[in-house]
Amino acid sequence: MLRSSLLLAATVLATPTLAQPSAAPTRPTDCMVRVTTAPASWLIQGYDPYGSSLPEGTFSITFVNDGGTECRFAPLFDLSQPPFGLSKRTGKPIGYALVNLTDSQDVTPRSGRSLRTPSLRELILAPNESKTLLYKLVANSDDVREAGMFTQDVTIKAQDRSFRSFGGMQLVLGLEVLPSARIGLAGAYSVSKGQAVVDLGELRTGVAPVPLQLRVNSTGSYDLQVVSANSGKLRLGSTEWTIPYTVSIGGDAVNLSGASTLSGPTGAGYRRESLPIQFVIGDVSDRRAGTYSDVISISVTAR
């Protein structure tokens, strides 16, 4: 391999100089507040609107004085973009409350920013001093109308009485609403050993005169799963005597020969529906007298 090189020589005229001492780093002389949150986003996760828990969560903020003088300020929240409320960018926002648990103060930015009142306590931090405050975020469950993730961007500010800001950061508040559904019965039934019992009366071929409805509450679309223990037959005790029958729910026939699925209406938003249940009895001729029965299991799955 051939190589080439070029050597450059340069000369300079040097004159003695006095060494200058290097300047030591100096701390800022003004108040400077560093803000950190735990966790980074305040999300209420896994809220089931039909469950027993409230949509709330507890979080914290740490304020650190990185300046060289005492800091005196109040922690305030501003909306990065109105209107107020947690949203999916469409539909009605979900209201919420933001409470400083450490000082028992409501700092909810309902009008676009936290309301500064004469009773609002200030933090006083010496240089290098830090303080952590606890906050609770509580969403208004009455405003929840569908499943999904609802958020709002806010800005935390360390602000004095002259509205000067010494530091801050952006924060995401949020509520995750799970797809959820519940079912129940209304009409002519009784309860025995935790099970709903429907008396079809004296068995005659045709529609059984039993007023019965399936109540469905859902955060959106849902599916119904229906299973008959005897595959669509009313059985006399443990004998082989049976009577065929069919069921319809909300006007849709159910295939009881195996596990059957009925799809509810599509679309987002809460649903509160009452679906009529109808029993149609098959041929009852030449059957032994007695009480014939079956067990139907109905479950609901939110989509």
PDB file of C-alpha atoms in Angstrom:
ATOM      1  CA  MET A   1       0.000   0.000   0.000  1.00  0.00           C
ATOM      2  CA  LEU A   2       1.340   3.392  -0.946  1.00  0.00           C
ATOM      3  CA  ARG A   3       0.963   6.206   1.506  1.00  0.00           C
ATOM      4  CA  SER A   4       1.706   9.885   1.264  1.00  0.00           C
ATOM      5  CA  SER A   5       2.098  12.440   3.997  1.00  0.00           C
ATOM      6  CA  LEU A   6       2.563  16.133   4.276  1.00  0.00           C
ATOM      7  CA  LEU A   7       4.445  17.675   7.145  1.00  0.00           C
ATOM      8  CA  LEU A   8       3.594  21.258   8.017  1.00  0.00           C
ATOM      9  CA  ALA A   9       5.797  23.300  10.327  1.00  0.00           C
ATOM     10  CA  ALA A  10       4.737  26.586  11.875  1.00  0.00           C
ATOM     11  CA  THR A  11       6.445  28.933  14.231  1.00  0.00           C
ATOM     12  CA  VAL A  12       4.960  31.542  16.482  1.00  0.00           C
ATOM     13  CA  LEU A  13       6.493  34.221  18.594  1.00  0.00           C
ATOM     14  CA  ALA A  14       5.680  33.489  22.226  1.00  0.00           C
ATOM     15  CA  THR A  15       5.637  36.089  24.909  1.00  0.00           C
ATOM     16  CA  PRO A  16       5.287  35.353  28.604  1.00  0.00           C
ATOM     17  CA  THR A  17       1.835  35.965  30.116  1.00  0.00           C
ATOM     18  CA  LEU A  18       0.554  35.830  33.639  1.00  0.00           C
ATOM     19  CA  ALA A  19      -1.626  32.808  34.435  1.00  0.00           C
ATOM     20  CA  GLN A  20      -5.251  33.776  35.141  1.00  0.00           C
ATOM     21  CA  PRO A  21      -6.998  31.871  37.890  1.00  0.00           C
ATOM     22  CA  SER A  22     -10.018  29.901  36.619  1.00  0.00           C
ATOM     23  CA  ALA A  23     -13.363  31.304  37.773  1.00  0.00           C
ATOM     24  CA  ALA A  24     -15.237  29.105  40.245  1.00  0.00           C
ATOM     25  CA  PRO A  25     -18.803  28.211  39.232  1.00  0.00           C
ATOM     26  CA  THR A  26     -21.365  30.446  40.863  1.00  0.00           C
ATOM     27  CA  ARG A  27     -24.888  29.619  41.938  1.00  0.00           C
ATOM     28  CA  PRO A  28     -27.762  31.648  40.507  1.00  0.00           C
ATOM     29  CA  THR A  29     -28.548  34.470  42.877  1.00  0.00           C
ATOM     30  CA  ASP A  30     -32.279  34.419  42.047  1.00  0.00           C
ATOM     31  CA  CYS A  31     -34.964  32.026  43.167  1.00  0.00           C
ATOM     32  CA  MET A  32     -35.035  29.014  40.848  1.00  0.00           C
ATOM     33  CA  VAL A  33     -37.490  26.153  41.481  1.00  0.00           C
ATOM     34  CA  ARG A  34     -37.190  22.682  39.971  1.00  0.00           C
ATOM     35  CA  VAL A  35     -40.450  20.693  39.851  1.00  0.00           C
ATOM     36  CA  THR A  36     -40.735  16.900  39.584  1.00  0.00           C
ATOM     37  CA  THR A  37     -43.826  14.698  39.850  1.00  0.00           C
ATOM     38  CA  ALA A  38     -44.360  11.086  40.835  1.00  0.00           C
ATOM     39  CA  PRO A  39     -45.392   9.465  38.632  1.00  0.00           C
ATOM     40  CA  ALA A  40     -44.624  11.514  35.516  1.00  0.00           C
ATOM     41  CA  SER A  41     -48.312  11.454  34.460  1.00  0.00           C
ATOM     42  CA  TRP A  42     -51.216  11.389  36.910  1.00  0.00           C
ATOM     43  CA  LEU A  43     -53.499   8.689  35.514  1.00  0.00           C
ATOM     44  CA  ILE A  44     -56.390   7.009  37.319  1.00  0.00           C
ATOM     45  CA  GLN A  45     -56.160   3.585  35.713  1.00  0.00           C
ATOM     46  CA  GLY A  46     -58.640   0.726  35.371  1.00  0.00           C
ATOM     47  CA  TYR A  47     -61.792   2.511  36.518  1.00  0.00           C
ATOM     48  CA  ASP A  48     -64.914   0.318  36.245  1.00  0.00           C
ATOM     49  CA  PRO A  49     -68.000   2.576  36.269  1.00  0.00           C
ATOM     50  CA  TYR A  50     -70.113  -0.365  37.515  1.00  0.00           C
ATOM     51  CA  GLY A  51     -67.674  -1.324  40.244  1.00  0.00           C
ATOM     52  CA  SER A  52     -67.522  -0.189  43.860  1.00  0.00           C
ATOM     53  CA  SER A  53     -64.341   1.925  43.727  1.00  0.00           C
ATOM     54  CA  LEU A  54     -64.189   5.680  43.148  1.00  0.00           C
ATOM     55  CA  PRO A  55     -62.251   7.205  40.231  1.00  0.00           C
ATOM     56  CA  GLU A  56     -59.444   8.739  42.276  1.00  0.00           C
ATOM     57  CA  GLY A  57     -55.690   8.575  42.765  1.00  0.00           C
ATOM     58  CA  THR A  58     -53.003  10.064  45.034  1.00  0.00           C
ATOM     59  CA  PHE A  59     -49.816  11.558  43.598  1.00  0.00           C
ATOM     60  CA  SER A  60     -46.932  13.791  44.665  1.00  0.00           C
ATOM     61  CA  ILE A  61     -44.905  16.806  43.572  1.00  0.00           C
ATOM     62  CA  THR A  62     -41.403  17.683  44.800  1.00  0.00           C
ATOM     63  CA  PHE A  63     -40.208  21.302  44.693  1.00  0.00           C
ATOM     64  CA  VAL A  64     -36.440  21.960  44.905  1.00  0.00           C
ATOM     65  CA  ASN A  65     -34.818  25.378  45.298  1.00  0.00           C
ATOM     66  CA  ASP A  66     -31.851  25.345  42.902  1.00  0.00           C
ATOM     67  CA  GLY A  67     -31.246  29.076  43.324  1.00  0.00           C
ATOM     68  CA  GLY A  68     -29.021  30.997  45.663  1.00  0.00           C
ATOM     69  CA  THR A  69     -31.686  32.838  47.604  1.00  0.00           C
ATOM     70  CA  GLU A  70     -34.849  31.977  49.519  1.00  0.00           C
ATOM     71  CA  CYS A  71     -37.898  31.058  47.421  1.00  0.00           C
ATOM     72  CA  ARG A  72     -41.408  31.985  48.508  1.00  0.00           C
ATOM     73  CA  PHE A  73     -44.201  30.787  46.210  1.00  0.00           C
ATOM     74  CA  ALA A  74     -47.503  28.940  45.880  1.00  0.00           C
ATOM     75  CA  PRO A  75     -47.898  25.821  43.676  1.00  0.00           C
ATOM     76  CA  LEU A  76     -50.619  26.550  41.092  1.00  0.00           C
ATOM     77  CA  PHE A  77     -52.119  24.706  38.135  1.00  0.00           C
ATOM     78  CA  ASP A  78     -52.923  26.244  34.742  1.00  0.00           C
ATOM     79  CA  LEU A  79     -54.759  24.618  31.846  1.00  0.00           C
ATOM     80  CA  SER A  80     -52.521  24.206  28.825  1.00  0.00           C
ATOM     81  CA  GLN A  81     -55.628  24.332  26.629  1.00  0.00           C
ATOM     82  CA  PRO A  82     -59.234  25.001  27.785  1.00  0.00           C
ATOM     83  CA  PRO A  83     -61.961  23.961  28.278  1.00  0.00           C
ATOM     84  CA  PHE A  84     -61.713  22.445  31.734  1.00  0.00           C
ATOM     85  CA  GLY A  85     -62.250  18.686  32.003  1.00  0.00           C
ATOM     86  CA  LEU A  86     -60.788  15.318  31.042  1.00  0.00           C
ATOM     87  CA  SER A  87     -61.692  14.424  27.470  1.00  0.00           C
ATOM     88  CA  LYS A  88     -61.014  12.317  24.385  1.00  0.00           C
ATOM     89  CA  ARG A  89     -61.092  15.550  22.346  1.00  0.00           C
ATOM     90  CA  THR A  90     -64.744  14.816  21.536  1.00  0.00           C
ATOM     91  CA  GLY A  91     -67.903  14.744  23.621  1.00  0.00           C
ATOM     92  CA  LYS A  92     -68.593  16.267  26.997  1.00  0.00           C
ATOM     93  CA  PRO A  93     -65.509  16.516  29.272  1.00  0.00           C
ATOM     94  CA  ILE A  94     -65.366  14.732  32.610  1.00  0.00           C
ATOM     95  CA  GLY A  95     -65.083  17.108  35.533  1.00  0.00           C
ATOM     96  CA  TYR A  96     -62.537  16.537  38.281  1.00  0.00           C
ATOM     97  CA  ALA A  97     -61.186  17.955  41.518  1.00  0.00           C
ATOM     98  CA  LEU A  98     -57.524  18.449  42.388  1.00  0.00           C
ATOM     99  CA  VAL A  99     -56.790  18.728  46.108  1.00  0.00           C
ATOM    100  CA  ASN A 100     -53.529  19.517  47.888  1.00  0.00           C
ATOM    101  CA  LEU A 101     -53.734  16.937  50.673  1.00  0.00           C
ATOM    102  CA  THR A 102     -50.696  18.264  52.509  1.00  0.00           C
ATOM    103  CA  ASP A 103     -52.247  21.700  53.063  1.00  0.00           C
ATOM    104  CA  SER A 104     -55.943  20.715  52.626  1.00  0.00           C
ATOM    105  CA  GLN A 105     -56.475  23.124  49.734  1.00  0.00           C
ATOM    106  CA  ASP A 106     -58.561  22.866  46.566  1.00  0.00           C
ATOM    107  CA  VAL A 107     -56.317  23.797  43.617  1.00  0.00           C
ATOM    108  CA  THR A 108     -58.633  22.666  40.798  1.00  0.00           C
ATOM    109  CA  PRO A 109     -58.143  24.905  37.700  1.00  0.00           C
ATOM    110  CA  ARG A 110     -61.896  25.133  36.971  1.00  0.00           C
ATOM    111  CA  SER A 111     -61.675  28.621  35.473  1.00  0.00           C
ATOM    112  CA  GLY A 112     -58.419  27.913  33.637  1.00  0.00           C
ATOM    113  CA  ARG A 113     -56.107  28.167  36.623  1.00  0.00           C
ATOM    114  CA  SER A 114     -56.028  27.466  40.354  1.00  0.00           C
ATOM    115  CA  LEU A 115     -57.914  30.106  42.301  1.00  0.00           C
ATOM    116  CA  ARG A 116     -55.485  32.186  44.318  1.00  0.00           C
ATOM    117  CA  THR A 117     -57.129  33.122  47.610  1.00  0.00           C
ATOM    118  CA  PRO A 118     -55.758  35.001  50.660  1.00  0.00           C
ATOM    119  CA  SER A 119     -55.769  31.691  52.548  1.00  0.00           C
ATOM    120  CA  LEU A 120     -53.564  29.975  49.957  1.00  0.00           C
ATOM    121  CA  ARG A 121     -50.421  28.858  51.750  1.00  0.00           C
ATOM    122  CA  GLU A 122     -47.008  29.580  50.304  1.00  0.00           C
ATOM    123  CA  LEU A 123     -43.967  27.357  50.346  1.00  0.00           C
ATOM    124  CA  ILE A 124     -40.743  28.832  51.702  1.00  0.00           C
ATOM    125  CA  LEU A 125     -37.586  27.066  50.553  1.00  0.00           C
ATOM    126  CA  ALA A 126     -34.024  27.939  51.464  1.00  0.00           C
ATOM    127  CA  PRO A 127     -31.291  27.296  48.862  1.00  0.00           C
ATOM    128  CA  ASN A 128     -30.919  23.528  48.236  1.00  0.00           C
ATOM    129  CA  GLU A 129     -34.051  22.832  50.276  1.00  0.00           C
ATOM    130  CA  SER A 130     -36.845  20.645  48.898  1.00  0.00           C
ATOM    131  CA  LYS A 131     -40.388  19.781  49.886  1.00  0.00           C
ATOM    132  CA  THR A 132     -42.843  17.135  48.662  1.00  0.00           C
ATOM    133  CA  LEU A 133     -46.615  17.704  48.611  1.00  0.00           C
ATOM    134  CA  LEU A 134     -49.332  15.071  48.205  1.00  0.00           C
ATOM    135  CA  TYR A 135     -52.256  15.637  45.837  1.00  0.00           C
ATOM    136  CA  LYS A 136     -55.468  13.758  45.139  1.00  0.00           C
ATOM    137  CA  LEU A 137     -57.118  13.671  41.713  1.00  0.00           C
ATOM    138  CA  VAL A 138     -60.825  12.748  41.817  1.00  0.00           C
ATOM    139  CA  ALA A 139     -62.891  12.429  38.628  1.00  0.00           C
ATOM    140  CA  ASN A 140     -66.652  13.046  38.598  1.00  0.00           C
ATOM    141  CA  SER A 141     -68.174   9.598  38.027  1.00  0.00           C
ATOM    142  CA  ASP A 142     -71.513  11.171  37.020  1.00  0.00           C
ATOM    143  CA  ASP A 143     -69.817  12.638  33.928  1.00  0.00           C
ATOM    144  CA  VAL A 144     -68.521   9.250  32.675  1.00  0.00           C
ATOM    145  CA  ARG A 145     -70.496   8.300  29.569  1.00  0.00           C
ATOM    146  CA  GLU A 146     -68.277   5.816  27.731  1.00  0.00           C
ATOM    147  CA  ALA A 147     -65.083   3.788  27.928  1.00  0.00           C
ATOM    148  CA  GLY A 148     -61.662   5.086  26.906  1.00  0.00           C
ATOM    149  CA  MET A 149     -58.787   7.284  28.051  1.00  0.00           C
ATOM    150  CA  PHE A 150     -59.720  10.844  29.041  1.00  0.00           C
ATOM    151  CA  THR A 151     -56.919  13.370  29.643  1.00  0.00           C
ATOM    152  CA  GLN A 152     -56.079  17.017  30.153  1.00  0.00           C
ATOM    153  CA  ASP A 153     -52.700  18.770  29.953  1.00  0.00           C
ATOM    154  CA  VAL A 154     -51.937  21.192  32.776  1.00  0.00           C
ATOM    155  CA  THR A 155     -48.920  23.250  33.796  1.00  0.00           C
ATOM    156  CA  ILE A 156     -47.653  23.339  37.381  1.00  0.00           C
ATOM    157  CA  LYS A 157     -46.179  26.706  38.299  1.00  0.00           C
ATOM    158  CA  ALA A 158     -44.230  27.947  41.318  1.00  0.00           C
ATOM    159  CA  GLN A 159     -45.670  31.465  41.444  1.00  0.00           C
ATOM    160  CA  ASP A 160     -45.341  34.300  43.951  1.00  0.00           C
ATOM    161  CA  ARG A 161     -47.994  36.869  44.901  1.00  0.00           C
ATOM    162  CA  SER A 162     -46.852  39.135  42.063  1.00  0.00           C
ATOM    163  CA  PHE A 163     -47.586  36.315  39.611  1.00  0.00           C
ATOM    164  CA  ARG A 164     -43.886  35.808  38.880  1.00  0.00           C
ATOM    165  CA  SER A 165     -43.073  32.199  37.989  1.00  0.00           C
ATOM    166  CA  PHE A 166     -39.875  30.663  39.385  1.00  0.00           C
ATOM    167  CA  GLY A 167     -40.220  27.338  37.628  1.00  0.00           C
ATOM    168  CA  GLY A 168     -42.710  24.717  36.517  1.00  0.00           C
ATOM    169  CA  MET A 169     -43.460  21.765  34.290  1.00  0.00           C
ATOM    170  CA  GLN A 170     -46.242  20.257  32.191  1.00  0.00           C
ATOM    171  CA  LEU A 171     -48.294  17.356  33.516  1.00  0.00           C
ATOM    172  CA  VAL A 172     -50.933  15.035  32.042  1.00  0.00           C
ATOM    173  CA  LEU A 173     -54.005  14.284  34.159  1.00  0.00           C
ATOM    174  CA  GLY A 174     -56.066  11.297  33.056  1.00  0.00           C
ATOM    175  CA  LEU A 175     -58.805   8.747  33.678  1.00  0.00           C
ATOM    176  CA  GLU A 176     -58.903   5.317  32.050  1.00  0.00           C
ATOM    177  CA  VAL A 177     -62.485   4.018  31.887  1.00  0.00           C
ATOM    178  CA  LEU A 178     -62.681   0.272  31.259  1.00  0.00           C
ATOM    179  CA  PRO A 179     -65.259  -1.278  28.907  1.00  0.00           C
ATOM    180  CA  SER A 180     -67.804  -2.700  31.341  1.00  0.00           C
ATOM    181  CA  ALA A 181     -71.329  -4.130  31.370  1.00  0.00           C
ATOM    182  CA  ARG A 182     -73.821  -5.555  33.843  1.00  0.00           C
ATOM    183  CA  ILE A 183     -77.056  -7.523  33.418  1.00  0.00           C
ATOM    184  CA  GLY A 184     -80.098  -8.166  35.576  1.00  0.00           C
ATOM    185  CA  LEU A 185     -83.685  -9.371  35.347  1.00  0.00           C
ATOM    186  CA  ALA A 186     -87.000  -7.592  35.729  1.00  0.00           C
ATOM    187  CA  GLY A 187     -90.484  -9.062  35.699  1.00  0.00           C
ATOM    188  CA  ALA A 188     -91.975 -12.390  36.811  1.00  0.00           C
ATOM    189  CA  TYR A 189     -89.222 -14.284  38.600  1.00  0.00           C
ATOM    190  CA  SER A 190     -88.160 -15.272  42.094  1.00  0.00           C
ATOM    191  CA  VAL A 191     -84.768 -15.983  43.659  1.00  0.00           C
ATOM    192  CA  SER A 192     -83.777 -19.307  45.200  1.00  0.00           C
ATOM    193  CA  LYS A 193     -80.273 -20.160  46.392  1.00  0.00           C
ATOM    194  CA  GLY A 194     -78.827 -17.242  44.474  1.00  0.00           C
ATOM    195  CA  GLN A 195     -80.470 -18.174  41.176  1.00  0.00           C
ATOM    196  CA  ALA A 196     -83.364 -16.523  39.365  1.00  0.00           C
ATOM    197  CA  VAL A 197     -86.296 -18.933  38.993  1.00  0.00           C
ATOM    198  CA  VAL A 198     -88.828 -18.370  36.188  1.00  0.00           C
ATOM    199  CA  ASP A 199     -92.138 -20.237  36.476  1.00  0.00           C
ATOM    200  CA  LEU A 200     -93.447 -20.987  32.973  1.00  0.00           C
ATOM    201  CA  GLY A 201     -96.771 -22.113  34.429  1.00  0.00           C
ATOM    202  CA  GLU A 202     -98.694 -25.092  33.105  1.00  0.00           C
ATOM    203  CA  LEU A 203     -96.812 -26.219  30.041  1.00  0.00           C
ATOM    204  CA  ARG A 204     -98.736 -25.738  26.813  1.00  0.00           C
ATOM    205  CA  THR A 205     -97.439 -25.633  23.287  1.00  0.00           C
ATOM    206  CA  GLY A 206     -96.794 -22.017  22.250  1.00  0.00           C
ATOM    207  CA  VAL A 207     -95.604 -18.820  23.899  1.00  0.00           C
ATOM    208  CA  ALA A 208     -95.380 -19.017  27.705  1.00  0.00           C
ATOM    209  CA  PRO A 209     -97.271 -16.044  29.253  1.00  0.00           C
ATOM    210  CA  VAL A 210     -94.336 -14.835  31.357  1.00  0.00           C
ATOM    211  CA  PRO A 211     -93.450 -11.089  31.399  1.00  0.00           C
ATOM    212  CA  LEU A 212     -89.660 -11.029  31.744  1.00  0.00           C
ATOM    213  CA  GLN A 213     -86.963  -8.581  30.648  1.00  0.00           C
ATOM    214  CA  LEU A 214     -83.178  -8.678  30.586  1.00  0.00           C
ATOM    215  CA  ARG A 215     -81.730  -5.382  31.802  1.00  0.00           C
ATOM    216  CA  VAL A 216     -78.371  -4.438  30.267  1.00  0.00           C
ATOM    217  CA  ASN A 217     -76.167  -1.534  31.393  1.00  0.00           C
ATOM    218  CA  SER A 218     -73.019  -1.034  29.336  1.00  0.00           C
ATOM    219  CA  THR A 219     -70.352   1.571  28.581  1.00  0.00           C
ATOM    220  CA  GLY A 220     -70.809   0.822  24.870  1.00  0.00           C
ATOM    221  CA  SER A 221     -71.235  -2.157  22.572  1.00  0.00           C
ATOM    222  CA  TYR A 222     -71.683  -5.582  24.140  1.00  0.00           C
ATOM    223  CA  ASP A 223     -72.257  -9.290  23.440  1.00  0.00           C
ATOM    224  CA  LEU A 224     -74.587 -11.675  25.246  1.00  0.00           C
ATOM    225  CA  GLN A 225     -73.570 -15.308  25.731  1.00  0.00           C
ATOM    226  CA  VAL A 226     -76.392 -17.821  26.330  1.00  0.00           C
ATOM    227  CA  VAL A 227     -75.941 -21.483  27.323  1.00  0.00           C
ATOM    228  CA  SER A 228     -78.659 -24.084  28.040  1.00  0.00           C
ATOM    229  CA  ALA A 229     -77.719 -26.929  30.387  1.00  0.00           C
ATOM    230  CA  ASN A 230     -80.069 -29.313  28.511  1.00  0.00           C
ATOM    231  CA  SER A 231     -79.403 -27.912  25.010  1.00  0.00           C
ATOM    232  CA  GLY A 232     -82.866 -26.386  24.632  1.00  0.00           C
ATOM    233  CA  LYS A 233     -84.935 -29.025  26.428  1.00  0.00           C
ATOM    234  CA  LEU A 234     -86.985 -28.917  29.611  1.00  0.00           C
ATOM    235  CA  ARG A 235     -86.222 -32.125  31.503  1.00  0.00           C
ATOM    236  CA  LEU A 236     -88.306 -34.036  34.034  1.00  0.00           C
ATOM    237  CA  GLY A 237     -85.894 -34.427  36.947  1.00  0.00           C
ATOM    238  CA  SER A 238     -83.116 -36.862  36.012  1.00  0.00           C
ATOM    239  CA  THR A 239     -85.322 -38.848  33.616  1.00  0.00           C
ATOM    240  CA  GLU A 240     -85.149 -38.949  29.836  1.00  0.00           C
ATOM    241  CA  TRP A 241     -88.531 -37.201  29.521  1.00  0.00           C
ATOM    242  CA  THR A 242     -88.022 -33.826  27.835  1.00  0.00           C
ATOM    243  CA  ILE A 243     -89.969 -31.026  26.164  1.00  0.00           C
ATOM    244  CA  PRO A 244     -88.260 -28.868  23.507  1.00  0.00           C
ATOM    245  CA  TYR A 245     -88.424 -25.095  23.790  1.00  0.00           C
ATOM    246  CA  THR A 246     -86.863 -21.975  22.297  1.00  0.00           C
ATOM    247  CA  VAL A 247     -85.910 -18.563  23.667  1.00  0.00           C
ATOM    248  CA  SER A 248     -85.682 -15.115  22.096  1.00  0.00           C
ATOM    249  CA  ILE A 249     -84.013 -12.093  23.715  1.00  0.00           C
ATOM    250  CA  GLY A 250     -84.874  -8.643  22.444  1.00  0.00           C
ATOM    251  CA  GLY A 251     -86.636 -10.254  19.498  1.00  0.00           C
ATOM    252  CA  ASP A 252     -83.561 -12.268  18.449  1.00  0.00           C
ATOM    253  CA  ALA A 253     -83.885 -16.067  18.499  1.00  0.00           C
ATOM    254  CA  VAL A 254     -81.269 -17.904  20.549  1.00  0.00           C
ATOM    255  CA  ASN A 255     -79.826 -21.220  19.380  1.00  0.00           C
ATOM    256  CA  LEU A 256     -79.853 -23.353  22.536  1.00  0.00           C
ATOM    257  CA  SER A 257     -78.248 -26.432  20.979  1.00  0.00           C
ATOM    258  CA  GLY A 258     -74.858 -25.022  21.996  1.00  0.00           C
ATOM    259  CA  ALA A 259     -73.244 -21.850  23.302  1.00  0.00           C
ATOM    260  CA  SER A 260     -74.856 -18.922  21.497  1.00  0.00           C
ATOM    261  CA  THR A 261     -73.774 -15.279  21.168  1.00  0.00           C
ATOM    262  CA  LEU A 262     -76.034 -12.306  20.529  1.00  0.00           C
ATOM    263  CA  SER A 263     -74.422  -9.002  19.575  1.00  0.00           C
ATOM    264  CA  GLY A 264     -75.940  -5.858  21.011  1.00  0.00           C
ATOM    265  CA  PRO A 265     -76.134  -2.508  19.226  1.00  0.00           C
ATOM    266  CA  THR A 266     -72.853  -1.010  18.042  1.00  0.00           C
ATOM    267  CA  GLY A 267     -71.499   2.435  18.850  1.00  0.00           C
ATOM    268  CA  ALA A 268     -69.969   4.262  21.786  1.00  0.00           C
ATOM    269  CA  GLY A 269     -71.747   5.708  24.787  1.00  0.00           C
ATOM    270  CA  TYR A 270     -73.639   4.364  27.780  1.00  0.00           C
ATOM    271  CA  ARG A 271     -76.509   1.970  27.153  1.00  0.00           C
ATOM    272  CA  ARG A 272     -79.385   1.156  29.474  1.00  0.00           C
ATOM    273  CA  GLU A 273     -81.631  -1.328  27.723  1.00  0.00           C
ATOM    274  CA  SER A 274     -84.535  -3.580  28.652  1.00  0.00           C
ATOM    275  CA  LEU A 275     -84.735  -6.618  26.344  1.00  0.00           C
ATOM    276  CA  PRO A 276     -87.898  -8.782  26.501  1.00  0.00           C
ATOM    277  CA  ILE A 277     -87.294 -12.538  26.986  1.00  0.00           C
ATOM    278  CA  GLN A 278     -89.798 -14.884  25.369  1.00  0.00           C
ATOM    279  CA  PHE A 279     -90.136 -18.635  25.869  1.00  0.00           C
ATOM    280  CA  VAL A 280     -91.827 -20.763  23.207  1.00  0.00           C
ATOM    281  CA  ILE A 281     -92.798 -24.300  24.323  1.00  0.00           C
ATOM    282  CA  GLY A 282     -92.670 -27.164  21.823  1.00  0.00           C
ATOM    283  CA  ASP A 283     -94.809 -30.314  21.644  1.00  0.00           C
ATOM    284  CA  VAL A 284     -96.080 -31.374  25.086  1.00  0.00           C
ATOM    285  CA  SER A 285     -98.298 -34.254  23.977  1.00  0.00           C
ATOM    286  CA  ASP A 286     -97.749 -37.742  25.426  1.00  0.00           C
ATOM    287  CA  ARG A 287     -95.434 -36.440  28.145  1.00  0.00           C
ATOM    288  CA  ARG A 288     -95.380 -37.756  31.714  1.00  0.00           C
ATOM    289  CA  ALA A 289     -96.811 -35.356  34.307  1.00  0.00           C
ATOM    290  CA  GLY A 290     -94.355 -33.511  36.521  1.00  0.00           C
ATOM    291  CA  THR A 291     -92.144 -30.471  36.716  1.00  0.00           C
ATOM    292  CA  TYR A 292     -89.845 -29.933  33.743  1.00  0.00           C
ATOM    293  CA  SER A 293     -86.909 -27.559  34.026  1.00  0.00           C
ATOM    294  CA  ASP A 294     -83.688 -26.303  32.490  1.00  0.00           C
ATOM    295  CA  VAL A 295     -80.914 -23.942  33.557  1.00  0.00           C
ATOM    296  CA  ILE A 296     -80.006 -21.075  31.235  1.00  0.00           C
ATOM    297  CA  SER A 297     -76.803 -19.110  31.848  1.00  0.00           C
ATOM    298  CA  ILE A 298     -76.672 -15.579  30.415  1.00  0.00           C
ATOM    299  CA  SER A 299     -73.525 -13.466  30.594  1.00  0.00           C
ATOM    300  CA  VAL A 300     -72.505 -10.146  29.059  1.00  0.00           C
ATOM    301  CA  THR A 301     -69.170  -8.965  27.670  1.00  0.00           C
ATOM    302  CA  ALA A 302     -68.466  -5.299  26.967  1.00  0.00           C
ATOM    303  CA  ARG A 303     -66.686  -4.428  23.728  1.00  0.00           C
TER     304      ARG A 303
END
